[in-house]
Coordinates of C-alpha atoms in Angstrom, one line a residue:
M1 CA 52.1 -13.5 0.6
L2 CA 52.2 -17.3 1.1
A3 CA 49.2 -19.5 0.1
S4 CA 49.2 -20.9 3.6
T5 CA 48.4 -17.6 5.3
P6 CA 45.0 -15.8 6.0
E7 CA 46.4 -12.8 4.1
F8 CA 46.4 -14.8 0.8
Y9 CA 42.8 -15.9 1.2
C10 CA 41.6 -12.4 2.0
F11 CA 43.3 -11.3 -1.1
L12 CA 41.8 -14.2 -3.1
V13 CA 38.3 -13.5 -1.9
L14 CA 38.5 -9.8 -2.8
V15 CA 39.8 -10.6 -6.3
F16 CA 37.1 -13.3 -6.7
L17 CA 34.3 -11.0 -5.8
A18 CA 35.5 -8.1 -7.9
F19 CA 36.2 -10.4 -10.9
W20 CA 32.7 -11.8 -11.0
L21 CA 31.0 -8.5 -10.4
L22 CA 32.8 -7.2 -13.5
R23 CA 32.3 -10.4 -15.5
R24 CA 30.2 -8.7 -18.2
F25 CA 33.1 -6.3 -18.9
R26 CA 35.9 -8.5 -20.2
M27 CA 38.5 -5.8 -20.4
A28 CA 37.8 -4.7 -16.9
C29 CA 38.2 -8.3 -15.6
L30 CA 41.5 -8.6 -17.4
L31 CA 42.8 -5.4 -16.0
L32 CA 41.7 -6.5 -12.6
V33 CA 43.7 -9.8 -12.9
C34 CA 46.7 -7.9 -14.2
A35 CA 46.5 -5.5 -11.2
A36 CA 46.1 -8.5 -8.8
N37 CA 49.1 -10.2 -10.3
L38 CA 51.3 -7.1 -9.8
F39 CA 50.0 -6.6 -6.3
F40 CA 50.8 -10.2 -5.4
Y41 CA 54.4 -9.8 -6.7
A42 CA 54.7 -6.3 -5.1
K43 CA 54.0 -7.9 -1.7
W44 CA 57.3 -9.7 -2.0
G45 CA 59.1 -6.5 -3.0
L46 CA 58.6 -3.4 -5.1
I47 CA 61.5 -4.5 -7.4
Y48 CA 59.0 -6.9 -9.0
L49 CA 56.9 -4.0 -10.3
I50 CA 59.9 -3.3 -12.6
L51 CA 61.1 -6.8 -13.3
I52 CA 57.8 -8.5 -14.2
P53 CA 56.4 -5.9 -16.5
C54 CA 59.7 -5.3 -18.3
A55 CA 60.3 -9.1 -18.8
A56 CA 56.7 -9.7 -19.9
T57 CA 56.7 -6.7 -22.3
S58 CA 59.9 -7.9 -23.9
D59 CA 58.6 -11.4 -24.4
F60 CA 55.3 -10.2 -25.8
F61 CA 57.0 -8.1 -28.5
I62 CA 59.7 -10.8 -29.1
G63 CA 56.9 -13.3 -29.7
R64 CA 55.3 -10.9 -32.3
A65 CA 58.6 -10.3 -33.9
I66 CA 59.3 -14.0 -34.3
A67 CA 55.8 -14.6 -35.8
G68 CA 56.4 -11.6 -38.2
T69 CA 59.6 -12.9 -39.8
Q70 CA 60.6 -16.1 -41.7
K71 CA 64.3 -15.3 -41.5
R72 CA 65.9 -18.1 -39.6
I73 CA 68.8 -16.1 -38.1
A74 CA 66.4 -13.3 -37.0
R75 CA 64.1 -15.8 -35.4
R76 CA 66.9 -17.5 -33.5
L77 CA 68.4 -14.2 -32.3
L78 CA 65.0 -13.1 -31.0
L79 CA 64.5 -16.4 -29.2
A80 CA 68.0 -16.1 -27.8
C81 CA 67.0 -12.6 -26.4
S82 CA 64.0 -14.2 -24.6
L83 CA 66.1 -17.0 -23.2
A84 CA 68.7 -14.5 -21.9
I85 CA 66.0 -12.4 -20.2
N86 CA 64.3 -15.3 -18.5
I87 CA 67.4 -17.3 -17.6
G88 CA 68.7 -14.0 -16.1
L89 CA 65.6 -13.8 -13.9
I90 CA 66.3 -17.3 -12.6
I91 CA 69.9 -16.5 -11.9
S92 CA 69.1 -13.2 -10.3
G93 CA 67.2 -14.9 -7.5
R94 CA 69.9 -17.4 -6.7
S95 CA 73.3 -15.7 -7.0
G96 CA 75.1 -12.5 -7.4
G97 CA 74.5 -9.2 -5.7
L98 CA 70.8 -9.1 -6.3
V99 CA 69.0 -11.4 -3.9
L100 CA 65.3 -11.6 -4.5
P101 CA 62.9 -12.7 -1.8
L102 CA 60.8 -14.6 -4.3
S103 CA 62.5 -16.8 -6.9
L104 CA 61.2 -16.1 -10.4
S105 CA 62.0 -19.5 -11.8
F106 CA 58.4 -20.6 -12.1
Y107 CA 57.5 -17.3 -13.8
A108 CA 60.5 -17.7 -16.2
F109 CA 59.7 -21.3 -17.1
Q110 CA 56.1 -20.4 -17.8
A111 CA 57.1 -17.2 -19.7
L112 CA 59.6 -19.2 -21.9
T113 CA 56.8 -21.4 -23.3
Y114 CA 55.3 -18.4 -25.2
P115 CA 58.3 -17.4 -27.5
I116 CA 59.4 -21.1 -27.9
D117 CA 55.9 -22.2 -28.9
I118 CA 55.7 -19.3 -31.4
Y119 CA 59.2 -20.1 -32.7
R120 CA 58.2 -23.7 -33.3
E121 CA 54.9 -22.5 -34.8
D122 CA 53.0 -24.5 -32.2
A123 CA 51.1 -21.3 -31.1
A124 CA 50.1 -17.9 -32.4
P125 CA 50.9 -14.6 -30.7
S126 CA 48.4 -13.3 -28.2
P127 CA 45.7 -11.1 -29.7
S128 CA 46.3 -8.5 -26.9
Y129 CA 49.0 -7.5 -24.5
I130 CA 46.6 -7.4 -21.5
Q131 CA 45.5 -11.0 -22.2
Y132 CA 49.1 -12.1 -22.4
F133 CA 50.1 -10.3 -19.2
A134 CA 47.2 -11.7 -17.3
S135 CA 48.3 -15.2 -18.3
V136 CA 52.0 -15.1 -18.0
S137 CA 52.0 -13.5 -14.5
F138 CA 48.9 -15.3 -13.2
F139 CA 49.4 -15.1 -9.4
P140 CA 48.2 -18.6 -8.4
T141 CA 51.1 -20.2 -10.3
A142 CA 53.7 -17.7 -9.2
L143 CA 55.1 -19.5 -6.2
A144 CA 55.4 -23.1 -7.3
G145 CA 53.4 -23.7 -10.5
P146 CA 51.9 -25.6 -12.0
I147 CA 54.1 -24.5 -15.0
T148 CA 51.4 -23.8 -17.6
R149 CA 51.8 -23.1 -21.3
V150 CA 50.9 -19.4 -21.8
S151 CA 49.3 -20.3 -25.1
S152 CA 46.9 -22.6 -23.2
L153 CA 45.9 -19.8 -20.7
I154 CA 45.3 -17.0 -23.2
P155 CA 42.2 -18.5 -24.9
Q156 CA 40.6 -19.1 -21.5
W157 CA 40.0 -15.3 -21.0
N158 CA 37.6 -15.3 -24.0
W159 CA 34.5 -16.0 -22.0
K160 CA 31.0 -14.5 -22.7
G161 CA 30.3 -13.1 -19.3
A162 CA 28.8 -16.3 -17.9
A163 CA 28.7 -16.7 -14.2
L164 CA 30.8 -19.2 -12.3
R165 CA 29.0 -22.6 -12.2
S166 CA 28.2 -23.9 -8.8
E167 CA 30.0 -27.2 -9.6
E168 CA 33.2 -25.3 -10.5
G169 CA 33.0 -23.2 -7.4
S170 CA 32.5 -26.3 -5.2
R171 CA 35.4 -28.1 -6.9
A172 CA 37.6 -25.1 -6.3
L173 CA 36.8 -25.0 -2.6
F174 CA 37.3 -28.7 -2.3
L175 CA 40.8 -28.4 -3.8
I176 CA 41.8 -25.5 -1.7
G177 CA 40.5 -27.3 1.5
L178 CA 42.3 -30.5 0.4
G179 CA 45.5 -28.5 -0.2
L180 CA 45.4 -26.9 3.2
A181 CA 44.8 -30.3 4.9
K182 CA 47.7 -31.8 3.1
K183 CA 50.0 -28.9 4.1
F184 CA 49.0 -28.4 7.7
L185 CA 47.8 -31.8 8.9
I186 CA 50.4 -34.0 7.2
A187 CA 53.4 -32.2 5.6
D188 CA 54.1 -29.7 8.4
Y189 CA 53.4 -32.2 11.1
L190 CA 55.9 -34.7 9.7
G191 CA 58.5 -32.0 9.1
N192 CA 58.2 -30.4 12.5
N193 CA 58.0 -33.6 14.6
L194 CA 60.9 -35.6 13.3
V195 CA 62.1 -35.0 9.7
N196 CA 63.7 -31.6 10.0
R197 CA 65.6 -32.5 13.2
V198 CA 66.9 -35.8 11.7
F199 CA 68.1 -34.2 8.5
D200 CA 69.7 -31.3 10.4
L201 CA 71.7 -33.5 12.8
P202 CA 71.4 -37.2 11.7
T203 CA 74.2 -38.5 13.9
L204 CA 72.1 -37.7 17.0
Y205 CA 69.5 -40.3 16.0
S206 CA 69.5 -44.1 15.7
G207 CA 69.4 -45.8 12.4
G208 CA 65.7 -46.6 13.0
D209 CA 64.7 -43.0 13.6
V210 CA 66.7 -41.9 10.6
L211 CA 65.0 -44.5 8.4
V212 CA 61.6 -43.5 9.5
A213 CA 62.5 -39.8 8.9
V214 CA 63.6 -40.7 5.3
Y215 CA 60.3 -42.4 4.6
A216 CA 58.4 -39.5 6.2
Y217 CA 60.2 -36.9 4.1
A218 CA 59.0 -38.6 0.9
F219 CA 55.4 -38.0 2.1
Q220 CA 56.2 -34.6 3.6
L221 CA 57.5 -33.4 0.2
Y222 CA 54.6 -35.0 -1.7
Y223 CA 51.9 -33.5 0.5
D224 CA 53.5 -30.1 0.8
F225 CA 54.0 -29.7 -3.0
S226 CA 50.8 -31.4 -4.1
G227 CA 49.0 -29.4 -1.5
Y228 CA 50.2 -26.2 -3.0
S229 CA 49.3 -27.4 -6.5
D230 CA 45.7 -28.2 -5.3
I231 CA 45.4 -24.7 -3.8
A232 CA 46.7 -23.1 -7.0
I233 CA 44.4 -25.1 -9.2
G234 CA 41.5 -24.3 -6.9
A235 CA 42.3 -20.6 -6.9
G236 CA 42.5 -20.6 -10.7
L237 CA 39.1 -22.3 -11.0
L238 CA 37.6 -19.5 -8.8
L239 CA 38.6 -17.1 -11.6
G240 CA 37.4 -19.5 -14.4
I241 CA 40.9 -20.7 -15.3
R242 CA 41.8 -24.3 -15.6
L243 CA 45.4 -25.1 -14.7
P244 CA 46.9 -28.5 -15.5
A245 CA 47.2 -31.3 -12.9
N246 CA 50.6 -31.6 -11.3
F247 CA 50.5 -35.0 -9.5
N248 CA 49.0 -38.4 -10.0
A249 CA 49.9 -40.7 -7.1
P250 CA 53.6 -40.7 -8.0
Y251 CA 54.6 -43.4 -5.4
R252 CA 52.4 -45.9 -7.2
A253 CA 54.5 -45.6 -10.3
A254 CA 55.5 -48.9 -12.0
N255 CA 58.9 -47.7 -13.0
I256 CA 61.0 -44.5 -13.0
A257 CA 59.7 -43.3 -16.3
D258 CA 56.2 -43.7 -15.0
F259 CA 57.2 -41.8 -11.8
W260 CA 58.1 -38.8 -13.9
R261 CA 54.7 -39.0 -15.7
R262 CA 53.1 -38.7 -12.2
W263 CA 55.5 -36.4 -10.2
H264 CA 55.6 -32.6 -10.8
I265 CA 53.9 -33.3 -14.2
S266 CA 54.2 -29.7 -15.5
F267 CA 57.9 -29.6 -14.7
S268 CA 58.7 -33.0 -16.3
N269 CA 56.7 -32.0 -19.4
W270 CA 58.6 -28.7 -19.6
L271 CA 61.9 -30.5 -19.4
R272 CA 60.8 -33.0 -22.1
D273 CA 59.2 -30.5 -24.5
Y274 CA 61.5 -27.5 -24.1
L275 CA 64.9 -28.9 -23.0
Y276 CA 65.3 -32.6 -24.0
F277 CA 63.8 -32.1 -27.5
S278 CA 66.0 -29.0 -28.0
L279 CA 69.2 -30.9 -27.4
P280 CA 71.3 -32.1 -30.4
G281 CA 69.8 -35.1 -32.2
P282 CA 71.4 -38.6 -32.1
R283 CA 74.8 -38.8 -33.7
T284 CA 75.2 -42.2 -32.1
R285 CA 72.7 -44.6 -30.7
F286 CA 73.8 -43.6 -27.2
M287 CA 73.2 -39.9 -27.6
P288 CA 69.5 -40.0 -26.6
Y289 CA 70.5 -41.5 -23.2
V290 CA 73.3 -38.9 -22.8
N291 CA 70.7 -36.2 -23.5
L292 CA 68.3 -37.8 -21.0
I293 CA 71.0 -37.7 -18.2
L294 CA 72.0 -34.1 -19.2
T295 CA 68.3 -33.0 -19.0
M296 CA 67.8 -34.4 -15.6
A297 CA 71.1 -33.0 -14.3
L298 CA 70.1 -29.6 -15.5
G299 CA 66.7 -30.1 -13.9
G300 CA 68.5 -30.9 -10.6
L301 CA 70.6 -27.8 -10.8
W302 CA 67.5 -25.7 -11.4
H303 CA 66.6 -26.5 -7.8
G304 CA 69.9 -25.1 -6.6
L305 CA 73.6 -24.8 -7.6
S306 CA 74.8 -27.5 -5.2
W307 CA 76.3 -31.0 -5.4
T308 CA 73.3 -32.5 -3.7
F309 CA 70.8 -31.3 -6.4
L310 CA 73.3 -32.3 -9.1
I311 CA 73.6 -35.8 -7.7
W312 CA 69.8 -36.0 -7.3
G313 CA 69.3 -35.1 -11.0
L314 CA 72.1 -37.4 -12.2
L315 CA 70.6 -40.3 -10.3
H316 CA 67.3 -39.8 -11.9
G317 CA 68.9 -39.3 -15.3
I318 CA 70.9 -42.5 -15.0
G319 CA 67.8 -44.3 -13.7
L320 CA 65.7 -43.1 -16.7
A321 CA 68.5 -43.9 -19.2
T322 CA 68.9 -47.4 -17.7
F323 CA 65.2 -48.1 -17.9
R324 CA 65.1 -46.9 -21.6
I325 CA 68.0 -49.2 -22.4
W326 CA 66.3 -52.1 -20.7
Q327 CA 63.1 -51.3 -22.7
V328 CA 65.1 -51.3 -26.0
A329 CA 66.9 -54.5 -25.0
T330 CA 63.6 -56.3 -24.2
K331 CA 61.9 -54.7 -27.3
N332 CA 59.5 -52.7 -25.1
R333 CA 58.4 -55.7 -23.2
A334 CA 59.9 -54.4 -20.0
S335 CA 56.6 -53.6 -18.3
R336 CA 55.3 -57.1 -19.0
R337 CA 58.4 -58.6 -17.3
T338 CA 58.0 -56.5 -14.2
I339 CA 56.3 -58.2 -11.3
P340 CA 53.3 -55.9 -10.4
V341 CA 54.4 -55.4 -6.8
A342 CA 58.2 -55.4 -7.4
G343 CA 58.1 -52.6 -10.0
P344 CA 56.4 -50.0 -7.8
L345 CA 58.4 -51.2 -4.7
L346 CA 61.8 -50.9 -6.4
T347 CA 60.8 -47.5 -8.0
F348 CA 59.6 -46.1 -4.7
H349 CA 62.8 -47.1 -2.9
F350 CA 65.0 -45.7 -5.7
V351 CA 63.1 -42.4 -5.4
L352 CA 63.5 -42.6 -1.6
L353 CA 67.3 -42.9 -2.0
T354 CA 67.4 -39.8 -4.2
W355 CA 65.3 -37.8 -1.8
I356 CA 68.1 -38.1 0.8
F357 CA 70.3 -36.0 -1.5
F358 CA 67.5 -33.7 -2.4
R359 CA 66.8 -32.8 1.2
A360 CA 70.2 -32.9 2.8
A361 CA 72.0 -29.6 3.2
N362 CA 75.2 -31.0 1.7
V363 CA 76.7 -34.3 0.4
N364 CA 78.4 -34.9 3.8
T365 CA 75.0 -34.8 5.6
A366 CA 73.5 -37.1 3.0
L367 CA 76.3 -39.7 3.6
K368 CA 75.8 -39.4 7.3
I369 CA 72.2 -40.2 6.9
L370 CA 73.0 -43.3 4.8
S371 CA 75.7 -44.3 7.3
Q372 CA 73.3 -44.1 10.2
I373 CA 70.8 -46.4 8.4
A374 CA 73.7 -48.8 7.5
T375 CA 74.5 -49.3 11.2
F376 CA 71.3 -51.3 11.5
R377 CA 70.8 -50.0 15.0
F378 CA 67.0 -49.8 14.7
S379 CA 65.8 -48.3 17.9
F380 CA 62.9 -45.8 17.7
D381 CA 63.3 -43.7 20.8
N382 CA 62.4 -40.4 19.0
T383 CA 59.6 -41.8 16.9
R384 CA 56.3 -41.1 18.7
P385 CA 53.1 -43.1 18.1
A386 CA 51.2 -40.0 16.9
F387 CA 53.9 -39.4 14.3
L388 CA 53.6 -43.0 13.0
I389 CA 49.8 -42.7 12.8
V390 CA 50.0 -39.5 10.7
L391 CA 52.7 -41.1 8.5
A392 CA 50.5 -44.2 8.1
L393 CA 47.4 -42.2 7.3
G394 CA 49.4 -40.1 4.8
A395 CA 50.7 -43.3 3.1
A396 CA 47.3 -44.9 3.0
A397 CA 45.6 -41.8 1.6
H398 CA 48.2 -41.7 -1.2
F399 CA 47.3 -45.2 -2.3
I400 CA 43.5 -45.0 -2.2
P401 CA 41.9 -45.8 -5.6
K402 CA 41.4 -42.8 -7.8
T403 CA 37.7 -43.6 -8.0
W404 CA 37.4 -43.0 -4.3
Y405 CA 38.8 -39.5 -4.7
E406 CA 36.6 -38.7 -7.6
G407 CA 33.6 -40.0 -5.8
T408 CA 34.4 -37.9 -2.7
L409 CA 34.8 -34.8 -4.9
A410 CA 31.6 -35.5 -6.7
N411 CA 29.7 -35.9 -3.5
F412 CA 31.1 -32.7 -2.1
T413 CA 30.0 -30.7 -5.1
R414 CA 26.5 -32.1 -4.8
T415 CA 26.1 -31.2 -1.1
P416 CA 24.3 -28.0 -0.1
A417 CA 26.4 -24.9 0.3
L418 CA 25.7 -24.8 4.0
V419 CA 27.2 -28.3 4.4
Q420 CA 30.2 -27.4 2.4
S421 CA 30.8 -24.3 4.5
A422 CA 30.5 -26.4 7.7
A423 CA 33.0 -28.9 6.4
L424 CA 35.5 -26.1 5.5
T425 CA 34.9 -24.4 8.9
L426 CA 35.6 -27.7 10.7
L427 CA 38.8 -28.1 8.7
L428 CA 40.0 -24.6 9.6
V429 CA 39.3 -25.2 13.3
T430 CA 41.2 -28.5 13.1
I431 CA 44.1 -26.8 11.4
Q432 CA 44.2 -24.0 13.9
R433 CA 44.5 -26.5 16.8
V434 CA 47.1 -28.8 15.1
A435 CA 49.2 -26.0 13.6
A436 CA 49.3 -23.6 16.5
N437 CA 52.8 -22.5 15.6
G438 CA 51.9 -21.4 12.1
A439 CA 52.8 -22.9 8.8
A440 CA 56.3 -23.4 7.3
P441 CA 56.8 -22.0 3.8
F442 CA 55.9 -24.3 1.0
I443 CA 59.1 -26.3 0.2
Y444 CA 59.0 -25.5 -3.6
S445 CA 58.4 -21.8 -3.1
R446 CA 62.2 -21.4 -2.6
F447 CA 62.9 -22.9 -6.0

């Protein structure tokens, strides 16, 4: 059940209506969400009706056991059990005899925040299993996040039966509509009309077409992934749950560290809080930089056990380490020495280079793409004007001031419900005409 299909929105509407009809009965609402979560996973395969409850139940009792003992060895053994369970879920979807139709990596990353936070004494165990299960398996985050700390979701179920405020409902609809527009009108259009063909067979295209496709892929990936995040956050709001923001205009980043504060924010925060800070402390002054490179390399391999993802992670790790060394060498005056335009421009093109390895099927294909660009034969026979218009509009929309976006959102929430409905209807009609062949799966749903 993809978040780009009518089936998902029929499901979401039914859950929404039932949830708010039962709002005065907190336990009934929680049970409804748990059932909705299981139904969502079951649509991908009945095996999830075993895997998800078993993993969640284990983590729930492991969390309580960690909180109930002060013995260091026992706490570490319990945490190791949770790590083994959740890492096993990630591996099960990627290799071996068991091939799952839906990767459980986003579930596992989210689930691991619970026992680790309890182990570090940053959170207390959930007061009830139902509250915990509703949080850890929350269906809007199942496919591609945002990766949310379970301890931040659990308290949000403690409402007093209040109805959904109209502003929150309007905001949710705006985000869902925006996510669909990003996915269908920009990401899928760019992918279907040049990007996919070039990355599949780069030697058939001129250096100019390949270069345009590389730029276009950067925006295809951004609009595809941020579009899903918008839909997930909007779906959560419809059920009274606030999920964390996942993107903040990443291609406007002043440097590579700033990029990772803006791109896939929940994932970069997870890597920092639960991986980087867990690595051995500095034995030499270079150890923090080694740990940084190792963290990003493992983050790359999380996307897939291939050389391309490893290279992508290593490049970002080396970039981050180099920037940190530069900051130390300049005594944290690095940002002041960066020309305002040069910093974002250099950062964007470094990220652009790494995206080639991220998207290419293998290293050989990535090198062919770079070789085609290096020929400097910049003809654009396969780049259509309509494609360039969509790419230009996507780039321009990414760089609009944040105040414009916030103003548009505020104006939408203040308009009458009839006008909001008309706007969403017009969007759906436009999507139907533009995306006549249907939607491609969200890119990050395979990770």
